[in-house]
Coordinates of C-alpha atoms and ligand atoms in Angstrom, one line a residue:
M126 CA -5.3 14.5 55.2
I127 CA -3.9 12.2 52.5
A128 CA -0.6 13.9 52.8
Q129 CA -0.6 13.1 56.6
V130 CA -1.6 9.5 56.0
V131 CA 1.1 8.8 53.4
G132 CA 3.5 11.1 55.2
F133 CA 4.7 13.6 52.7
D134 CA 5.3 17.3 53.1
K135 CA 3.2 19.6 50.8
D136 CA 6.0 22.1 50.7
L137 CA 8.2 19.5 48.9
V138 CA 5.7 18.9 46.0
L139 CA 6.8 21.8 43.8
P140 CA 10.6 21.3 44.3
S141 CA 10.1 17.5 43.7
I142 CA 8.3 18.2 40.4
L143 CA 11.0 20.7 39.4
V144 CA 13.7 18.2 40.2
A145 CA 11.9 15.5 38.1
F146 CA 11.6 17.9 35.2
S147 CA 15.2 18.9 35.5
V148 CA 16.3 15.3 35.4
L149 CA 14.1 14.6 32.4
A150 CA 15.2 17.8 30.6
G151 CA 18.9 16.9 31.4
Y152 CA 18.4 13.4 30.0
V153 CA 16.8 14.7 26.8
A154 CA 19.5 17.3 26.4
I155 CA 22.4 14.8 26.9
Q156 CA 20.7 12.3 24.6
S157 CA 20.1 15.0 22.0
I158 CA 23.8 16.2 22.2
Y159 CA 24.9 12.6 21.8
Y160 CA 22.6 12.0 18.8
F161 CA 23.6 15.3 17.2
Y162 CA 27.3 15.3 17.7
F163 CA 28.6 11.9 18.7
H164 CA 26.3 9.3 17.2
P165 CA 27.8 7.2 14.3
L166 CA 25.2 8.9 11.9
A167 CA 26.1 12.4 13.3
S168 CA 27.8 13.5 10.0
L169 CA 24.7 12.8 7.9
P170 CA 22.5 15.9 6.9
G171 CA 18.9 16.2 7.9
P172 CA 16.4 18.4 9.7
F173 CA 17.4 19.2 13.3
F174 CA 14.5 17.5 15.0
A175 CA 14.7 14.4 12.8
R176 CA 18.2 13.9 14.0
I177 CA 17.3 13.8 17.6
T178 CA 13.8 12.2 17.8
D179 CA 11.6 9.7 15.9
L180 CA 8.7 11.9 16.8
Y181 CA 9.7 14.1 13.8
G182 CA 8.9 11.2 11.4
G183 CA 5.9 10.2 13.5
Y184 CA 4.4 13.7 13.2
H185 CA 4.9 13.8 9.4
A186 CA 3.4 10.3 9.1
W187 CA 0.4 11.6 11.1
T188 CA -0.2 14.4 8.5
G189 CA -0.4 11.7 5.7
R190 CA 2.0 13.8 3.7
H191 CA 5.4 12.4 4.8
H192 CA 6.1 11.0 1.3
Y193 CA 5.7 14.5 -0.2
H194 CA 7.7 15.9 2.7
L195 CA 10.6 13.4 2.2
Y196 CA 10.6 14.4 -1.5
E197 CA 11.2 18.1 -0.4
L198 CA 13.8 17.0 2.1
H199 CA 15.8 15.0 -0.5
K200 CA 15.7 18.0 -2.8
K201 CA 17.1 20.2 0.0
Y202 CA 19.6 17.8 1.6
G203 CA 20.6 15.5 -1.3
P204 CA 20.5 11.7 -1.7
V205 CA 21.2 10.7 2.0
I206 CA 19.2 12.1 4.9
R207 CA 19.1 11.3 8.6
Y208 CA 15.4 11.0 9.2
G209 CA 15.5 9.8 12.8
P210 CA 18.2 9.2 15.4
N211 CA 18.7 5.7 14.0
R212 CA 17.1 6.1 10.6
V213 CA 18.5 7.0 7.2
S214 CA 16.6 7.8 4.0
F215 CA 18.4 7.2 0.7
N216 CA 17.2 8.3 -2.8
S217 CA 19.0 6.3 -5.5
A218 CA 18.6 3.1 -7.5
T219 CA 21.9 1.9 -5.9
A220 CA 20.3 2.2 -2.5
V221 CA 17.2 0.3 -3.7
K222 CA 19.5 -2.7 -4.5
D223 CA 21.7 -2.3 -1.4
I224 CA 18.7 -2.2 0.9
Y225 CA 15.9 -4.3 -0.6
G226 CA 18.0 -6.8 -2.7
A227 CA 17.1 -10.4 -1.8
T228 CA 20.5 -11.4 -0.3
K229 CA 21.1 -8.2 1.7
P230 CA 21.5 -8.5 5.5
L231 CA 18.5 -6.5 6.4
R232 CA 15.1 -7.4 7.8
K233 CA 11.8 -5.5 8.3
S234 CA 12.1 -2.7 10.9
A235 CA 10.9 -3.3 14.4
G236 CA 8.2 -0.7 13.6
Y237 CA 6.3 -3.5 11.8
R238 CA 5.8 -5.3 15.1
A239 CA 3.5 -2.5 16.2
L240 CA 1.1 -3.6 13.5
L241 CA 0.4 -6.9 15.2
L242 CA -3.2 -7.3 16.3
S243 CA -2.6 -9.7 19.0
G244 CA 0.4 -11.0 20.9
N245 CA 3.2 -12.1 18.7
V246 CA 1.2 -13.7 16.0
F247 CA 3.0 -12.7 12.8
S248 CA 1.7 -12.9 9.3
L249 CA 3.5 -13.0 5.9
F250 CA 3.3 -9.2 5.8
T251 CA 4.2 -8.3 9.4
S252 CA 6.9 -11.0 10.0
I253 CA 10.3 -9.8 10.8
D254 CA 12.3 -13.0 11.3
K255 CA 13.7 -14.1 8.0
S256 CA 13.4 -17.8 8.5
F257 CA 9.7 -17.5 9.7
H258 CA 9.0 -15.4 6.6
G259 CA 10.7 -17.8 4.2
K260 CA 8.6 -20.7 5.4
R261 CA 5.4 -18.7 5.4
R262 CA 6.1 -17.3 1.9
R263 CA 6.5 -20.8 0.6
I264 CA 3.1 -21.8 1.9
M265 CA 1.4 -18.6 0.7
S266 CA 2.9 -18.7 -2.7
H267 CA 0.6 -21.6 -3.5
G268 CA -2.2 -19.1 -3.6
F269 CA -0.4 -16.9 -6.2
S270 CA 0.9 -19.6 -8.6
D271 CA 0.1 -19.4 -12.3
A272 CA -2.5 -22.2 -11.8
A273 CA -4.1 -20.3 -8.9
L274 CA -4.2 -17.1 -10.9
R275 CA -5.9 -18.8 -13.9
S276 CA -8.5 -20.1 -11.5
Y277 CA -9.3 -16.6 -10.3
E278 CA -9.9 -15.1 -13.7
P279 CA -13.6 -15.8 -14.0
I280 CA -14.2 -14.5 -10.4
V281 CA -12.4 -11.2 -11.2
Q282 CA -14.3 -10.8 -14.5
E283 CA -17.6 -11.4 -12.8
R284 CA -17.0 -8.5 -10.4
I285 CA -15.7 -6.3 -13.2
D286 CA -19.0 -7.0 -15.1
K287 CA -20.9 -5.6 -12.1
F288 CA -18.6 -2.6 -11.8
L289 CA -19.1 -1.6 -15.4
E290 CA -22.8 -1.9 -15.1
I291 CA -22.7 0.8 -12.3
L292 CA -20.7 3.3 -14.5
T293 CA -23.8 4.2 -16.6
K294 CA -26.5 3.1 -14.2
E295 CA -28.2 6.5 -13.8
A296 CA -27.5 7.7 -17.3
G297 CA -29.4 10.8 -18.5
A298 CA -30.9 11.2 -21.9
D299 CA -27.5 12.1 -23.4
G300 CA -26.2 8.7 -22.2
W301 CA -23.7 10.1 -19.6
G302 CA -23.9 8.4 -16.2
A303 CA -24.0 10.3 -12.9
S304 CA -20.7 11.6 -11.5
K305 CA -18.9 8.9 -9.5
N306 CA -16.2 9.1 -6.8
M307 CA -13.9 6.6 -8.4
S308 CA -11.9 6.0 -5.2
R309 CA -15.0 4.7 -3.6
L310 CA -16.3 2.8 -6.6
C311 CA -12.9 1.2 -7.3
A312 CA -12.6 0.2 -3.6
G313 CA -16.0 -1.5 -3.9
L314 CA -14.6 -3.5 -6.9
T315 CA -11.3 -4.4 -5.3
F316 CA -12.7 -5.3 -1.9
D317 CA -15.4 -7.4 -3.6
V318 CA -12.7 -9.2 -5.6
M319 CA -10.6 -9.9 -2.5
G320 CA -13.6 -11.1 -0.6
A321 CA -14.4 -13.5 -3.4
L322 CA -10.8 -14.6 -3.8
V323 CA -10.0 -15.0 -0.1
F324 CA -13.2 -16.4 1.3
G325 CA -14.9 -17.7 -1.9
Q326 CA -17.7 -15.1 -1.7
P327 CA -17.7 -11.4 -2.6
F328 CA -18.7 -8.8 0.0
K329 CA -21.2 -7.5 -2.6
I330 CA -20.3 -3.9 -1.8
L331 CA -20.9 -3.1 -5.5
E332 CA -24.5 -4.4 -5.3
D333 CA -25.3 -2.8 -1.9
E334 CA -23.3 0.3 -0.8
S335 CA -25.0 0.2 2.6
G336 CA -24.3 -3.4 3.2
L337 CA -20.7 -4.5 3.9
S338 CA -19.1 -1.2 2.8
Y339 CA -18.1 -0.7 6.4
V340 CA -15.3 -3.1 5.6
I341 CA -13.7 -0.3 3.5
D342 CA -14.2 2.3 6.2
A343 CA -12.8 -0.1 8.9
I344 CA -9.6 -0.6 6.9
I345 CA -9.1 3.0 6.1
S346 CA -9.5 4.1 9.7
A347 CA -7.3 1.3 11.1
S348 CA -4.6 2.2 8.6
R349 CA -4.3 5.7 10.0
S350 CA -2.7 4.6 13.3
V351 CA -0.7 1.8 11.5
G352 CA 0.7 4.4 9.2
V353 CA 2.1 6.4 12.1
M354 CA 3.2 3.4 14.3
V355 CA 5.4 2.0 11.5
H356 CA 7.4 5.2 11.7
L357 CA 7.8 5.0 15.5
P358 CA 10.1 2.0 16.0
V359 CA 9.9 2.4 19.8
F360 CA 6.5 0.6 19.7
G361 CA 8.1 -2.5 18.3
K362 CA 11.3 -2.2 20.5
N363 CA 9.9 -1.3 23.9
N364 CA 7.9 -4.1 25.4
I365 CA 5.7 -1.8 27.6
L366 CA 4.8 0.5 24.7
F367 CA 4.2 -2.6 22.5
K368 CA 1.7 -3.9 25.1
I369 CA -0.2 -0.7 25.2
R370 CA -0.1 0.0 21.5
G371 CA -3.9 -0.5 21.4
L372 CA -4.3 2.6 23.5
F373 CA -2.3 4.6 21.0
R374 CA -4.5 3.3 18.2
L375 CA -7.6 4.7 20.0
L376 CA -6.2 8.2 19.5
F377 CA -7.0 7.8 15.8
L378 CA -10.4 6.2 16.1
S379 CA -13.9 7.5 16.6
L380 CA -16.6 5.3 18.1
K381 CA -17.9 4.6 14.6
D382 CA -14.5 3.5 13.4
L383 CA -14.2 1.2 16.4
K384 CA -17.6 -0.3 15.6
N385 CA -16.5 -0.9 11.9
I386 CA -13.2 -2.5 12.9
K387 CA -14.9 -4.8 15.4
A388 CA -17.5 -5.8 12.8
F389 CA -14.7 -6.5 10.2
L390 CA -12.8 -8.6 12.6
A391 CA -15.9 -10.6 13.5
L392 CA -16.8 -11.0 9.9
S393 CA -13.3 -12.1 8.8
A394 CA -13.2 -14.6 11.7
K395 CA -16.6 -16.0 10.8
L396 CA -15.7 -16.4 7.1
T397 CA -12.3 -18.0 7.9
R398 CA -14.0 -20.5 10.3
E399 CA -16.6 -21.4 7.7
R400 CA -14.1 -21.6 4.9
T401 CA -11.7 -23.8 6.9
A402 CA -14.6 -26.1 8.0
Q403 CA -15.6 -26.4 4.3
E404 CA -12.1 -27.4 3.4
A405 CA -11.9 -29.9 6.2
A406 CA -15.1 -31.4 4.9
K407 CA -13.4 -31.7 1.5
T408 CA -16.1 -29.7 -0.1
A409 CA -13.8 -26.8 -0.8
G410 CA -11.2 -26.8 -3.5
E411 CA -13.9 -27.8 -5.9
D412 CA -15.0 -25.5 -8.6
I413 CA -16.5 -22.2 -7.3
V414 CA -17.3 -20.8 -10.7
K415 CA -17.2 -22.9 -13.8
A416 CA -15.8 -20.9 -16.7
Q417 CA -13.3 -21.5 -19.5
G418 CA -12.9 -25.1 -18.3
V419 CA -10.6 -24.0 -15.5
P420 CA -11.1 -25.6 -12.0
N421 CA -11.5 -22.8 -9.6
K422 CA -10.4 -22.3 -6.0
D423 CA -10.1 -19.3 -3.8
I424 CA -6.8 -18.2 -2.1
L425 CA -7.7 -19.9 1.2
G426 CA -8.5 -23.0 -0.8
W427 CA -4.9 -23.1 -2.1
I428 CA -3.4 -22.1 1.2
L429 CA -5.3 -24.5 3.4
A430 CA -4.3 -27.3 1.1
A431 CA -0.6 -26.3 1.3
T432 CA 1.8 -27.6 3.9
D433 CA 5.1 -26.4 5.4
P434 CA 7.8 -28.1 3.2
E435 CA 9.9 -29.0 6.3
T436 CA 7.3 -30.0 8.9
G437 CA 4.5 -31.0 6.6
E438 CA 2.1 -29.0 8.9
H439 CA -0.9 -26.9 7.7
L440 CA -1.4 -23.4 9.0
S441 CA -3.4 -23.1 12.2
L442 CA -6.9 -21.5 12.2
S443 CA -5.5 -18.3 13.8
D444 CA -2.7 -18.1 11.3
V445 CA -5.2 -18.5 8.4
W446 CA -7.4 -15.8 9.9
G447 CA -4.3 -13.5 10.2
E448 CA -3.3 -14.1 6.6
A449 CA -6.9 -13.6 5.4
R450 CA -7.1 -10.2 7.1
V451 CA -3.8 -9.1 5.7
L452 CA -4.7 -10.2 2.2
I453 CA -8.0 -8.3 2.3
I454 CA -6.1 -5.2 3.5
A455 CA -3.0 -5.5 1.3
G456 CA -4.9 -6.5 -1.8
S457 CA -7.8 -4.2 -1.9
D458 CA -6.8 -0.7 -1.0
T459 CA -3.6 -0.8 -3.1
T460 CA -5.3 -2.0 -6.3
S461 CA -8.1 0.5 -5.9
T462 CA -5.7 3.4 -5.5
S463 CA -3.8 2.3 -8.6
L464 CA -7.0 2.0 -10.6
S465 CA -8.4 5.4 -9.4
G466 CA -4.9 6.9 -10.1
A467 CA -4.8 5.5 -13.7
L468 CA -8.3 6.9 -14.3
Y469 CA -7.4 10.3 -12.9
Y470 CA -4.5 10.6 -15.3
L471 CA -6.3 9.2 -18.3
S472 CA -9.3 11.5 -17.8
R473 CA -7.0 14.5 -17.8
N474 CA -5.0 13.5 -20.8
P475 CA -7.3 12.9 -23.8
V476 CA -4.5 12.2 -26.3
I477 CA -3.2 9.4 -24.1
L478 CA -6.7 8.1 -23.5
N479 CA -7.4 8.0 -27.2
K480 CA -4.1 6.3 -28.0
L481 CA -4.9 3.6 -25.4
R482 CA -8.4 3.1 -26.8
T483 CA -7.0 2.8 -30.4
E484 CA -4.6 0.1 -29.2
L485 CA -7.5 -1.8 -27.5
R486 CA -9.9 -1.5 -30.4
T487 CA -7.3 -2.7 -32.9
T488 CA -6.4 -5.7 -30.7
F489 CA -9.9 -6.8 -29.7
S490 CA -13.0 -7.0 -31.8
S491 CA -15.4 -6.9 -28.7
E492 CA -15.2 -6.2 -25.0
D493 CA -16.1 -9.9 -24.3
E494 CA -12.7 -10.9 -25.8
I495 CA -10.8 -9.1 -23.1
W496 CA -9.4 -11.9 -21.0
P497 CA -5.9 -12.6 -19.7
G498 CA -3.7 -14.1 -22.4
Q499 CA -1.5 -13.3 -25.3
K500 CA -3.7 -10.6 -26.8
I501 CA -3.9 -8.5 -23.7
N502 CA -0.2 -9.1 -23.1
S503 CA 0.5 -7.6 -26.6
C504 CA -1.1 -4.3 -25.5
S505 CA 2.2 -2.6 -24.6
Y506 CA 0.6 0.9 -24.3
L507 CA -1.9 -0.4 -21.7
K508 CA 1.1 -1.8 -19.7
H509 CA 2.9 1.5 -19.9
V510 CA -0.1 3.5 -18.8
I511 CA -0.3 1.2 -15.7
E512 CA 3.4 1.5 -15.0
E513 CA 3.2 5.2 -15.3
A514 CA 0.2 5.5 -13.0
L515 CA 2.0 3.4 -10.4
R516 CA 5.0 5.7 -10.7
M517 CA 3.1 9.0 -10.4
S518 CA 0.8 8.1 -7.5
S519 CA 2.1 4.9 -6.0
P520 CA -0.3 3.3 -3.5
V521 CA 2.6 2.7 -1.2
G522 CA 4.4 6.1 -1.6
G523 CA 6.3 6.3 1.6
I524 CA 9.4 4.7 3.0
L525 CA 9.5 1.0 3.9
W526 CA 12.0 0.7 6.7
R527 CA 14.5 -2.1 6.9
E528 CA 16.8 -2.7 9.8
A529 CA 20.5 -3.7 9.2
A530 CA 21.3 -6.9 11.0
V531 CA 25.0 -6.2 10.7
D532 CA 27.1 -3.1 9.7
H533 CA 26.2 -2.7 6.0
V534 CA 27.2 -0.3 3.2
V535 CA 24.4 1.4 1.4
Q536 CA 25.2 3.7 -1.5
G537 CA 28.7 4.0 -0.1
V538 CA 27.6 5.0 3.5
T539 CA 28.2 2.5 6.3
I540 CA 25.0 1.8 8.2
P541 CA 25.6 0.5 11.7
A542 CA 23.8 -2.7 12.8
G543 CA 20.5 -1.9 14.3
T544 CA 19.9 1.2 12.1
D545 CA 16.8 1.5 9.9
C546 CA 17.1 2.6 6.3
G547 CA 14.9 2.8 3.2
V548 CA 14.2 4.5 -0.1
P549 CA 11.0 6.7 -0.1
V550 CA 9.0 5.5 -3.1
Y551 CA 7.5 8.9 -4.1
S552 CA 11.0 10.5 -4.0
I553 CA 12.7 8.0 -6.2
H554 CA 9.7 7.8 -8.6
H555 CA 10.2 11.6 -9.1
H556 CA 13.9 11.7 -9.3
T557 CA 15.3 13.5 -12.4
D558 CA 18.2 11.1 -12.7
Y559 CA 15.8 8.3 -13.7
F560 CA 12.7 10.2 -15.0
H561 CA 12.8 13.1 -17.4
D562 CA 10.1 15.7 -16.4
P563 CA 9.1 13.4 -13.5
H564 CA 5.8 15.3 -12.7
V565 CA 4.4 14.7 -16.2
F566 CA 2.3 11.7 -16.9
N567 CA 4.0 10.1 -19.9
P568 CA 3.5 6.4 -20.6
D569 CA 5.9 6.7 -23.6
R570 CA 8.8 7.0 -21.1
W571 CA 8.5 3.2 -20.8
D572 CA 8.7 2.5 -24.5
E573 CA 12.3 1.6 -25.7
N574 CA 11.4 2.5 -29.3
I575 CA 10.6 6.0 -28.3
V576 CA 13.1 6.9 -25.5
G577 CA 15.7 4.2 -26.1
A578 CA 16.8 1.1 -24.1
E579 CA 19.1 3.0 -21.7
A580 CA 16.4 5.5 -20.5
V581 CA 13.9 2.6 -19.9
A582 CA 16.6 0.6 -18.0
A583 CA 17.3 3.6 -15.8
A584 CA 13.5 4.1 -15.2
K585 CA 13.1 0.5 -14.3
S586 CA 15.9 0.5 -11.8
A587 CA 14.1 3.2 -9.9
W588 CA 10.5 1.9 -10.2
I589 CA 9.5 0.1 -7.0
P590 CA 5.7 0.3 -6.5
F591 CA 5.7 -3.4 -5.5
Q592 CA 9.1 -3.3 -3.8
I593 CA 11.8 -5.8 -4.8
G594 CA 13.5 -8.7 -3.1
S595 CA 12.1 -11.4 -0.8
R596 CA 9.7 -8.9 0.8
G597 CA 8.3 -7.7 -2.5
C598 CA 4.6 -7.9 -3.2
I599 CA 3.3 -11.5 -3.5
G600 CA 0.1 -10.2 -5.0
R601 CA 1.7 -8.4 -7.9
P602 CA 0.5 -10.8 -10.7
L603 CA -3.0 -10.7 -9.3
A604 CA -2.9 -6.9 -9.1
N605 CA -1.7 -6.7 -12.7
M606 CA -4.6 -9.0 -13.7
E607 CA -7.2 -6.8 -12.0
L608 CA -5.7 -3.6 -13.3
T609 CA -5.2 -4.6 -16.9
L610 CA -8.7 -6.2 -17.3
T611 CA -10.6 -3.4 -15.6
L612 CA -8.8 -0.6 -17.4
A613 CA -8.9 -2.4 -20.8
R614 CA -12.6 -3.0 -20.4
I615 CA -13.5 0.5 -19.3
I616 CA -11.5 2.2 -22.0
Y617 CA -12.6 -0.1 -24.7
S618 CA -16.3 0.5 -23.9
F619 CA -16.7 3.9 -22.3
E620 CA -16.1 7.5 -23.0
I621 CA -14.9 9.4 -19.9
R622 CA -15.3 13.0 -18.8
V623 CA -14.3 14.8 -15.7
D624 CA -17.0 16.2 -13.4
E625 CA -15.9 19.8 -13.7
S626 CA -17.6 20.8 -10.4
K627 CA -15.2 18.5 -8.6
R628 CA -12.1 18.7 -10.7
G629 CA -9.8 19.8 -7.9
V630 CA -11.0 17.3 -5.3
G631 CA -8.3 14.7 -4.4
Q632 CA -5.7 16.6 -6.3
A633 CA -2.2 17.4 -5.1
D634 CA 0.0 20.3 -6.2
V635 CA 3.4 19.0 -5.2
I636 CA 5.2 21.1 -7.8
P637 CA 3.6 24.4 -9.0
G638 CA 1.9 23.9 -12.4
H639 CA 1.6 20.1 -12.1
T640 CA -1.4 18.5 -10.6
E641 CA -1.3 14.9 -9.4
F642 CA -3.6 12.3 -8.0
E643 CA -3.2 12.9 -4.2
T644 CA -2.4 9.9 -2.0
K645 CA -2.6 10.3 1.8
D646 CA 0.1 7.9 2.9
Q647 CA -0.7 5.7 5.8
L648 CA 1.4 2.7 4.8
T649 CA -1.1 2.2 2.0
A650 CA -3.1 5.2 0.8
E651 CA -6.3 7.1 1.5
T652 CA -7.6 8.9 -1.6
T653 CA -10.6 10.8 -2.9
G654 CA -11.9 11.0 -6.5
P655 CA -11.4 11.5 -9.3
F656 CA -15.0 12.4 -9.9
L657 CA -15.9 11.1 -13.4
Q658 CA -18.8 10.4 -15.7
F659 CA -19.0 7.6 -18.2
K660 CA -20.9 7.0 -21.4
K661 CA -21.2 3.7 -23.3
I662 CA -19.6 3.9 -26.7
E663 CA -22.1 2.7 -29.3
A664 CA -20.9 -0.5 -31.0
Ligands
HEM229 C1 -1.2 -2.3 -7.2 C2 -1.4 -3.1 -6.2 C3 -0.4 -3.4 -5.1 C4 0.7 -2.7 -4.7 C5 1.2 -1.4 -5.3 C6 1.3 -3.4 -3.7 C7 2.5 -3.0 -3.1 C8 3.2 -3.8 -2.1 C9 4.4 -3.4 -1.4 C10 5.1 -2.1 -1.7 C11 4.7 -4.4 -0.6 C12 5.9 -4.4 0.4 C13 5.4 -3.9 1.7 C14 6.5 -3.7 2.8 O1 7.6 -3.9 2.6 O2 6.1 -3.3 3.9 C15 3.7 -5.4 -0.7 C16 3.7 -6.6 0.1 C17 2.7 -7.4 0.1 N1 1.6 -7.4 -0.7 FE1 1.1 -6.1 -2.2 N2 0.6 -4.6 -3.5 C18 -0.4 -4.6 -4.3 C19 -1.4 -5.6 -4.4 C20 -1.4 -6.7 -3.6 C21 -2.4 -7.8 -3.7 C22 -3.5 -7.8 -4.8 C23 -2.2 -8.6 -2.7 C24 -2.9 -9.9 -2.3 C25 -3.9 -10.4 -2.9 C26 -1.0 -8.2 -2.0 C27 -0.5 -8.8 -0.9 C28 0.7 -8.4 -0.3 C29 1.4 -9.2 0.7 C30 0.8 -10.5 1.4 C31 2.6 -8.6 1.0 C32 3.7 -9.0 2.0 C33 4.7 -9.9 1.2 C34 5.8 -10.4 2.0 O3 6.3 -9.7 3.0 O4 6.3 -11.5 1.7 N3 -0.6 -7.0 -2.6 N4 2.8 -5.0 -1.6

């Protein structure tokens, strides 16, 4: 009946489908032959499917193990790999400078556009255009100046107090607290800190696990799709796919995830509106917490007060909301992974743990003394433990794609304009040219007096947990503050032991015989454990 009305012949349906398939198959075959044999990158080595389709990288990103996979590929194919029809992965310190160096003619890959929540409203993190980024970075940097950082210290310390209380909360008669999943607990701390620093009030996840902890779940689940899309540049380049990217995201989300994400968006919008209104009423920017005689503000307080140096304009409400969301996401998950990672390695290396405790106990005479300043800066072993944890299990372990704006030479290879390239962080952090025994946790590798200046310089040239150049992490000093204070206070005051019943949870065996803190890469990382117990050291 329908066939009669629209006037088509049923007998032609099958042949038409066959013709359509043949045309599609022919197109794919011709394109693959082009990519494989005639494309400017055709001579570069790499897995067969990676050379003809981005779906190869997309699939490995979906597994969350693409950083470990790239490490294997670089071992097999050498320092340059074609990891997509128009994508090249490099594994050398020279490539780090050639790709991410501040003056190089590259910008963030179109894949980042797929991360936009609505329309074309870019944030500091997602912006691709260099001049937009430069202006936004100048405004945002007010929130990360030395003065701003000093104003955050008491807020961070207050949350660490709460965190330390929890470590031995349900302690038994022997003084050992109950086993804790440190990934979850550290996330409670860092999300609370970011809530307090961005909006002027902590989420209080540490106090009430059932309260706003959905914020953590919302961000973990939203990151799963983001972690894949950033490896599929077609979402940023093709306008139709860009418009329907929300449907792609749904593939990764359960109804509960959707509910959490919706609630997080509503909460962040409400807090941004309230905070902006406060600032407009000139009540913000005043002291939030009075401590150490430092006037305190939160990050939005600094940013709302800042103006564009050229136009003199303030950020709009939707821009501020966008930046606030990004700060919560970029600042919480990364810092909590670093903290859990450091605790994973310390809990499994008692000699290193004791050396660190000795340094802290000879520098400070009580835990209360542990504040930012000269004394903590003099704790070189603490610094090296953190550097080494960030090397071993970097919170951003994958490859951060940059697109060449013009033909550009990277590590001696000419990258045509429009091609994406990058250096996978896990691979270079475990490269034997820069790190002796790279799968061993060894903070001494950062000490010139032990391994020599040359070895440390080589290691530093390949250490990129925060990335380098103009797109490097703006929150690095804040992350350092949180990491040094929290670790110093834990190790100063608590004994640590591994919950043996869960020793293997959240552990990766990338190289036989070496266990590592596992990160599931989804632009940032999803982690579990370590499961640890704590006991207060008697004074
Ligand atoms: C140990 C903790 C952290 C690590 C390992 C880390 C790592 C990184 C990396 C690798 C990038 C570059 C991303 C890219 O190119 O796509 C980045 C950018 C960024 N990070 Fe962090 N981050 C950390 C903590 C923080 C904190 C605490 C904040 C904010 C409070 C923050 C805010 C940002 C922002 C806004 C950007 C974008 C900067 C720009 O494009 O100009 N991060 N971070």
